[in-house]
Amino acid sequence: MHARYVRDLQEIDETQVALAGGKGAHLGALSRIDGVRVPAGFCVTTDAFRRVVERAPVLDGLLDRLSRLGPDDREGLRTLSAEIRRAVEAVTVPDDVAEAITGALARFGAHDAYAVRSSATAEDLPTASFAGQQDSYLNVVGPAEVLRHVGRCWASLFTERAVAYRRHHGIDHRAVRMAVVVQRMALPDAAGVLFTADPVTGDRRTATVDAGLGLGEALVSGLVDPDVFTVRDDRVVAETIAVKPRALRPLPGGGTREEEVDARRRERPALTHEQVLRLVRLGRRIEAHFGRPQDIEWCLVDDDFRIVQSRPITTLFPVPEADDTDPHVYVSVGHQQMMTDAMKPLGYSMWQLTAMVPMHEAGGRLFVDVTRRLASPASRAALLDAVGKGDPLIRDALETVLDRGDLVPSLPDETPAAPAPAPAAPPAPIAADPAIVAELVERSRASVAALERDVRTRSGPELFDFLLEAFEEHKRVLADPLSFQALMAGMEATWWLNDKLLAWLGEKNAADALTLSAPGNVTSEMGLALLDVADAIRPHPEVVAFLERVEDDDFPDGLAKLPGGAGARDAVEAYLDRYGMRCVGEIDITRPRWRERPAALVPAILDNVRNFGPGAAERRFRKGLEEAREKERDVLTRLRALPDGERKAAETKRMIDRVRTFAGYREYPKYGIVSRYAVYKRALMEEAGRLVRAGVLAEAEDVFFLTFQEFHEAVRTGRVEEGLVRRREEEFRAYCALTPPRVLTSDGEALDGAYRRDDVPDGALAGLPVSAGTVEGRARVVLDMEDADLEAGDILVTAFTDPSWSPVFVGIAGLVTEVGGLMTHGAVIAREYGLPAVVGVAGATRLIEDGRRIRVHGTDGYVELLP
């Protein structure tokens, strides 16, 4: 019976988390690794905890109340967690559990000193470490004290910090159990922490060792500063030696105390280099066993290392899998697509299958391997130039990797075997003909219409075979040479105008004003069209009041029953017919489209009703058009007054016509992609419904946690691996908490680059200027478009914007984002609407307080925080 409540550590391994908790399971596994010494001890199992909980029936009601607390009710959380702890501590330990614990102590030495340590089942997990969330006690002496501290560990499952941590990670309080590890107390000369990967940069080749004298608790609590050693490739490459005036030591009768360190010892390192390297090698062995970088607590006893804990480092961004051991450099796709949120497996696998270049998944995000392009000088220069135009921070991050010279091989450009033929004449530039854009739009529409027609008759495995063929058509449309020429024509004309007019007239970003209200921009039209929807709603107070109470996505049906509601419903439905395939994060097919969740549009519609009058869309477009014409007249007049002015004005006029012809088309290929995605999704969700009806899945949206290939296999076989969906849900939740880097190496190093500018005032936030002008106003920090509550004159501050944010652009005065580049969607629409905008502002949503007045310098690329 006692074996049910107590297990020796050497009887446990990492598969027994449910019995021994995370810490106990890891310590058991560590004790089995050759060459790793773990202080001897035992684990009081979760069965013992369950017996205690059974004796406190009041817990059920308390946990119910805890589950009903609002997410911001800190006081309620504090009060309830304290009440639950008191209820657990008040329970008398059952006799059979007490006997099991005292019997184990007798085997190891009843009156020796022990460490008594919490070990929850939701602890030391790959996705959540729970470091420091529950309690541990050092130098506990005597069976009565050990039993008392075991009870305190059980109660610490409900410390305020542990409860808050579980809530943050979506872990059910009722699903967690507490085991307790009881180990012989190590009496160390030195102790500390080893990270087998750099916890700041993520570099897996670099290990860091924090070391102090005496017990490691002094470092953890911040009582003393540690010595810090950095190790790379089995060499100590950096060290910082701290002064050590105090150390924490165990007392003979139990407990600990601070002691003064001998003056001759205070400035000496806690470890020698030989010891540091030996410890790191031991850490690499542990890391290899668990298969991921580890955060390891260690003690040094008589020049022998004892390992007292090892947990995964959960804050590291994962590294894409590769089929070789060569070094690789990856560039983030999300920073170019303006969607850096984690994607679910169906989402990223679909994007991989429809993308024009191979993409690699890590942390729910996609990356492109640019190693080979960086390796040769010619392709390297072209790559750096291309990414630098879009996002200077990506370029800087890549240059940082290149400057170190230890990751990317330098290969010569390929030399042709025979003399190269004379270069052909460059292709004739595409004519600035609106008919070209009209033809491209019609080609895209025809392709989507054919897809909608042909997919209707497919189901089961045949549907997936058809979709794989459709993905090839998808890529063919994207690779249309004429489409590429049109896109480049607009961008190259923009760059030409900005460069030449800066040189000739001293005017920065002149193309911004020249492209106002450019024709045919489907994304800017989408924002203006929602103003027209507001016009159909504004005259009807009952419709407005109804929308202010809307929570359900079937609200259009309810509109028709209200005075004036039929016209309002028709306006909403017409908008959804045209734009219902869009949504925030639309590159992830698993995100709900506006057609699926039209209530997402209601806040923007109500903002438009409140902030604008009738006919605002037409007035706004015409105002931008007139400003662009006036800017053109002004520029051409000033150019003609210069030396050789007629030629300069004629060239500039050709480029203005060119940019206005093609600038709007910049947004259409993305519209075509999401239009096709809507068709794919409808067909796939019908298959998901069939799997639910067949009992293969519990819910249709479970397929979001399968890759396209796994979904295909599930339809073919009628089976899904048991537990797969739940594991993927847990992974996705963990990935959502990670911030993806702009550049990632195969060593795990995450780089975000820097602007390295000296023209930004002190205290201002540097970014990339993408839409000219200066504006001052109230910052509204918005992380979800559905939560936007904007008034005229507000400045939107957010992490990123994709085309779905266009409806809120019509009501703001300026834009600041953390992610973006010169030609990303948010920048294009900001220029279309004449909004001063700065993108790529690191930490903007954290550093700019909601409601604070700021000044956006869209021409020079920085944001001032005003008093």
mmCIF file of C-alpha atoms in Angstrom, residues 263-446:
data_model
loop_
_atom_site.group_PDB
_atom_site.id
_atom_site.type_symbol
_atom_site.label_atom_id
_atom_site.label_comp_id
_atom_site.label_asym_id
_atom_site.label_seq_id
_atom_site.Cartn_x
_atom_site.Cartn_y
_atom_site.Cartn_z
ATOM 1 C CA ALA A 263 37.323 38.684 2.747
ATOM 2 C CA ARG A 264 40.007 36.666 0.898
ATOM 3 C CA ARG A 265 37.292 34.584 -0.823
ATOM 4 C CA ARG A 266 34.877 37.350 -1.827
ATOM 5 C CA GLU A 267 36.409 38.324 -5.164
ATOM 6 C CA ARG A 268 37.534 34.870 -6.253
ATOM 7 C CA PRO A 269 35.428 32.935 -8.809
ATOM 8 C CA ALA A 270 32.993 30.405 -7.369
ATOM 9 C CA LEU A 271 34.154 27.906 -10.037
ATOM 10 C CA THR A 272 37.384 27.328 -11.927
ATOM 11 C CA HIS A 273 37.288 27.260 -15.733
ATOM 12 C CA GLU A 274 37.904 23.519 -15.598
ATOM 13 C CA GLN A 275 34.862 23.094 -13.378
ATOM 14 C CA VAL A 276 32.733 25.332 -15.610
ATOM 15 C CA LEU A 277 33.607 23.302 -18.704
ATOM 16 C CA ARG A 278 33.018 20.026 -16.882
ATOM 17 C CA LEU A 279 29.596 21.284 -15.770
ATOM 18 C CA VAL A 280 28.650 22.351 -19.306
ATOM 19 C CA ARG A 281 29.643 18.950 -20.699
ATOM 20 C CA LEU A 282 27.427 17.356 -18.078
ATOM 21 C CA GLY A 283 24.651 19.721 -19.131
ATOM 22 C CA ARG A 284 25.059 18.717 -22.774
ATOM 23 C CA ARG A 285 24.602 15.077 -21.753
ATOM 24 C CA ILE A 286 21.391 15.967 -19.917
ATOM 25 C CA GLU A 287 20.199 18.082 -22.856
ATOM 26 C CA ALA A 288 20.795 15.169 -25.231
ATOM 27 C CA HIS A 289 18.755 12.859 -22.994
ATOM 28 C CA PHE A 290 15.727 15.151 -22.870
ATOM 29 C CA GLY A 291 16.099 16.284 -26.489
ATOM 30 C CA ARG A 292 15.862 20.029 -25.848
ATOM 31 C CA PRO A 293 17.807 22.854 -24.127
ATOM 32 C CA GLN A 294 17.672 22.685 -20.331
ATOM 33 C CA ASP A 295 17.648 25.022 -17.337
ATOM 34 C CA ILE A 296 19.658 23.003 -14.775
ATOM 35 C CA GLU A 297 20.142 23.655 -11.054
ATOM 36 C CA TRP A 298 23.406 22.260 -9.701
ATOM 37 C CA CYS A 299 25.473 22.027 -6.522
ATOM 38 C CA LEU A 300 29.214 21.514 -6.172
ATOM 39 C CA VAL A 301 30.096 19.188 -3.273
ATOM 40 C CA ASP A 302 33.791 18.312 -2.815
ATOM 41 C CA ASP A 303 34.531 19.067 -6.497
ATOM 42 C CA ASP A 304 31.681 16.807 -7.578
ATOM 43 C CA PHE A 305 28.578 18.181 -9.290
ATOM 44 C CA ARG A 306 25.142 17.130 -8.055
ATOM 45 C CA ILE A 307 22.125 17.934 -10.222
ATOM 46 C CA VAL A 308 19.060 18.960 -8.228
ATOM 47 C CA GLN A 309 16.736 19.963 -11.057
ATOM 48 C CA SER A 310 16.482 20.107 -14.840
ATOM 49 C CA ARG A 311 13.615 21.659 -16.767
ATOM 50 C CA PRO A 312 13.113 22.727 -20.394
ATOM 51 C CA ILE A 313 13.880 26.357 -21.271
ATOM 52 C CA THR A 314 10.391 27.301 -22.442
ATOM 53 C CA THR A 315 11.178 30.844 -23.640
ATOM 54 C CA LEU A 316 13.401 29.823 -26.562
ATOM 55 C CA PHE A 317 12.012 30.153 -30.049
ATOM 56 C CA PRO A 318 12.088 26.724 -31.745
ATOM 57 C CA VAL A 319 14.451 26.047 -34.633
ATOM 58 C CA PRO A 320 13.146 24.761 -37.989
ATOM 59 C CA GLU A 321 13.920 21.106 -38.586
ATOM 60 C CA ALA A 322 16.556 20.414 -41.243
ATOM 61 C CA ASP A 323 17.618 17.186 -42.909
ATOM 62 C CA ASP A 324 21.310 18.017 -42.500
ATOM 63 C CA THR A 325 23.678 19.419 -39.880
ATOM 64 C CA ASP A 326 24.815 22.388 -41.986
ATOM 65 C CA PRO A 327 24.317 25.937 -40.688
ATOM 66 C CA HIS A 328 21.186 27.725 -41.894
ATOM 67 C CA VAL A 329 19.871 31.287 -41.771
ATOM 68 C CA TYR A 330 16.109 31.819 -41.917
ATOM 69 C CA VAL A 331 14.049 34.958 -42.578
ATOM 70 C CA SER A 332 10.571 35.364 -41.094
ATOM 71 C CA VAL A 333 7.643 35.158 -43.523
ATOM 72 C CA GLY A 334 5.245 36.705 -41.010
ATOM 73 C CA HIS A 335 7.157 39.986 -40.884
ATOM 74 C CA GLN A 336 6.689 40.324 -44.630
ATOM 75 C CA GLN A 337 3.065 39.177 -44.611
ATOM 76 C CA MET A 338 2.193 41.407 -41.623
ATOM 77 C CA MET A 339 0.966 38.464 -39.550
ATOM 78 C CA THR A 340 3.411 37.411 -36.873
ATOM 79 C CA ASP A 341 0.867 35.530 -34.734
ATOM 80 C CA ALA A 342 1.265 31.772 -34.359
ATOM 81 C CA MET A 343 -0.551 29.753 -37.015
ATOM 82 C CA LYS A 344 -2.309 26.439 -36.456
ATOM 83 C CA PRO A 345 -0.988 23.385 -38.352
ATOM 84 C CA LEU A 346 -3.647 23.422 -41.087
ATOM 85 C CA GLY A 347 -2.892 27.115 -41.594
ATOM 86 C CA TYR A 348 0.871 26.925 -41.967
ATOM 87 C CA SER A 349 0.784 23.690 -43.991
ATOM 88 C CA MET A 350 -1.680 25.229 -46.474
ATOM 89 C CA TRP A 351 0.532 28.301 -46.853
ATOM 90 C CA GLN A 352 3.536 26.038 -47.437
ATOM 91 C CA LEU A 353 1.662 24.172 -50.170
ATOM 92 C CA THR A 354 0.563 27.368 -51.939
ATOM 93 C CA ALA A 355 3.756 29.434 -51.501
ATOM 94 C CA MET A 356 6.161 30.172 -54.328
ATOM 95 C CA VAL A 357 9.276 29.194 -52.339
ATOM 96 C CA PRO A 358 9.970 26.437 -49.772
ATOM 97 C CA MET A 359 9.022 27.480 -46.260
ATOM 98 C CA HIS A 360 10.013 25.958 -42.930
ATOM 99 C CA GLU A 361 7.824 25.910 -39.819
ATOM 100 C CA ALA A 362 8.993 26.663 -36.295
ATOM 101 C CA GLY A 363 6.946 27.884 -33.356
ATOM 102 C CA GLY A 364 3.825 28.033 -35.514
ATOM 103 C CA ARG A 365 5.506 30.524 -37.851
ATOM 104 C CA LEU A 366 7.051 30.154 -41.289
ATOM 105 C CA PHE A 367 10.579 30.983 -42.380
ATOM 106 C CA VAL A 368 12.498 31.008 -45.663
ATOM 107 C CA ASP A 369 16.033 29.566 -45.730
ATOM 108 C CA VAL A 370 18.290 32.231 -47.306
ATOM 109 C CA THR A 371 21.637 30.575 -46.537
ATOM 110 C CA ARG A 372 22.606 29.798 -50.129
ATOM 111 C CA ARG A 373 21.600 33.260 -51.328
ATOM 112 C CA LEU A 374 23.764 34.813 -48.622
ATOM 113 C CA ALA A 375 26.714 32.589 -49.478
ATOM 114 C CA SER A 376 27.638 34.089 -52.873
ATOM 115 C CA PRO A 377 28.401 37.803 -53.277
ATOM 116 C CA ALA A 378 26.062 38.476 -56.222
ATOM 117 C CA SER A 379 22.934 36.874 -54.795
ATOM 118 C CA ARG A 380 23.813 38.222 -51.344
ATOM 119 C CA ALA A 381 23.814 41.816 -52.569
ATOM 120 C CA ALA A 382 20.498 41.364 -54.366
ATOM 121 C CA LEU A 383 18.893 39.752 -51.304
ATOM 122 C CA LEU A 384 20.106 42.442 -48.898
ATOM 123 C CA ASP A 385 18.921 45.169 -51.266
ATOM 124 C CA ALA A 386 15.490 43.576 -51.625
ATOM 125 C CA VAL A 387 14.874 42.964 -47.918
ATOM 126 C CA GLY A 388 16.368 46.325 -47.013
ATOM 127 C CA LYS A 389 13.808 48.139 -49.133
ATOM 128 C CA GLY A 390 11.012 46.317 -47.340
ATOM 129 C CA ASP A 391 12.334 46.073 -43.774
ATOM 130 C CA PRO A 392 15.721 47.583 -42.842
ATOM 131 C CA LEU A 393 15.723 45.620 -39.579
ATOM 132 C CA ILE A 394 15.813 42.307 -41.465
ATOM 133 C CA ARG A 395 18.748 43.590 -43.500
ATOM 134 C CA ASP A 396 20.600 44.687 -40.369
ATOM 135 C CA ALA A 397 19.988 41.311 -38.703
ATOM 136 C CA LEU A 398 21.343 39.476 -41.766
ATOM 137 C CA GLU A 399 24.369 41.762 -41.909
ATOM 138 C CA THR A 400 25.030 41.035 -38.226
ATOM 139 C CA VAL A 401 25.172 37.310 -39.040
ATOM 140 C CA LEU A 402 27.403 37.928 -42.065
ATOM 141 C CA ASP A 403 29.786 40.229 -40.187
ATOM 142 C CA ARG A 404 30.558 37.521 -37.624
ATOM 143 C CA GLY A 405 31.691 35.241 -40.434
ATOM 144 C CA ASP A 406 31.139 32.008 -38.485
ATOM 145 C CA LEU A 407 27.827 30.771 -39.878
ATOM 146 C CA VAL A 408 27.444 31.521 -43.592
ATOM 147 C CA PRO A 409 30.151 30.130 -45.894
ATOM 148 C CA SER A 410 31.433 32.558 -48.494
ATOM 149 C CA LEU A 411 31.148 30.948 -51.904
ATOM 150 C CA PRO A 412 32.349 32.452 -55.179
ATOM 151 C CA ASP A 413 29.754 33.326 -57.767
ATOM 152 C CA GLU A 414 29.262 30.502 -60.224
ATOM 153 C CA THR A 415 31.600 30.871 -63.198
ATOM 154 C CA PRO A 416 30.174 29.744 -66.540
ATOM 155 C CA ALA A 417 32.124 26.983 -68.284
ATOM 156 C CA ALA A 418 32.039 28.823 -71.611
ATOM 157 C CA PRO A 419 32.144 32.531 -72.364
ATOM 158 C CA ALA A 420 28.815 34.078 -71.579
ATOM 159 C CA PRO A 421 26.817 35.240 -74.572
ATOM 160 C CA ALA A 422 26.393 38.929 -75.105
ATOM 161 C CA PRO A 423 23.641 40.196 -72.835
ATOM 162 C CA ALA A 424 20.291 40.457 -74.480
ATOM 163 C CA ALA A 425 18.577 43.806 -74.630
ATOM 164 C CA PRO A 426 16.502 44.436 -71.494
ATOM 165 C CA PRO A 427 12.824 43.686 -71.972
ATOM 166 C CA ALA A 428 10.684 46.630 -72.968
ATOM 167 C CA PRO A 429 9.098 48.199 -69.899
ATOM 168 C CA ILE A 430 5.431 47.478 -69.437
ATOM 169 C CA ALA A 431 3.196 50.232 -70.768
ATOM 170 C CA ALA A 432 1.302 52.400 -68.268
ATOM 171 C CA ASP A 433 -1.989 51.084 -69.591
ATOM 172 C CA PRO A 434 -4.978 50.603 -67.224
ATOM 173 C CA ALA A 435 -6.195 47.838 -69.536
ATOM 174 C CA ILE A 436 -3.305 45.677 -68.300
ATOM 175 C CA VAL A 437 -4.574 45.889 -64.718
ATOM 176 C CA ALA A 438 -8.136 45.204 -65.867
ATOM 177 C CA GLU A 439 -6.944 42.085 -67.725
ATOM 178 C CA LEU A 440 -5.033 40.816 -64.672
ATOM 179 C CA VAL A 441 -8.029 41.330 -62.391
ATOM 180 C CA GLU A 442 -10.261 39.458 -64.841
ATOM 181 C CA ARG A 443 -7.785 36.565 -65.040
ATOM 182 C CA SER A 444 -7.819 36.260 -61.239
ATOM 183 C CA ARG A 445 -11.623 36.409 -61.054
ATOM 184 C CA ALA A 446 -11.958 33.760 -63.746
#
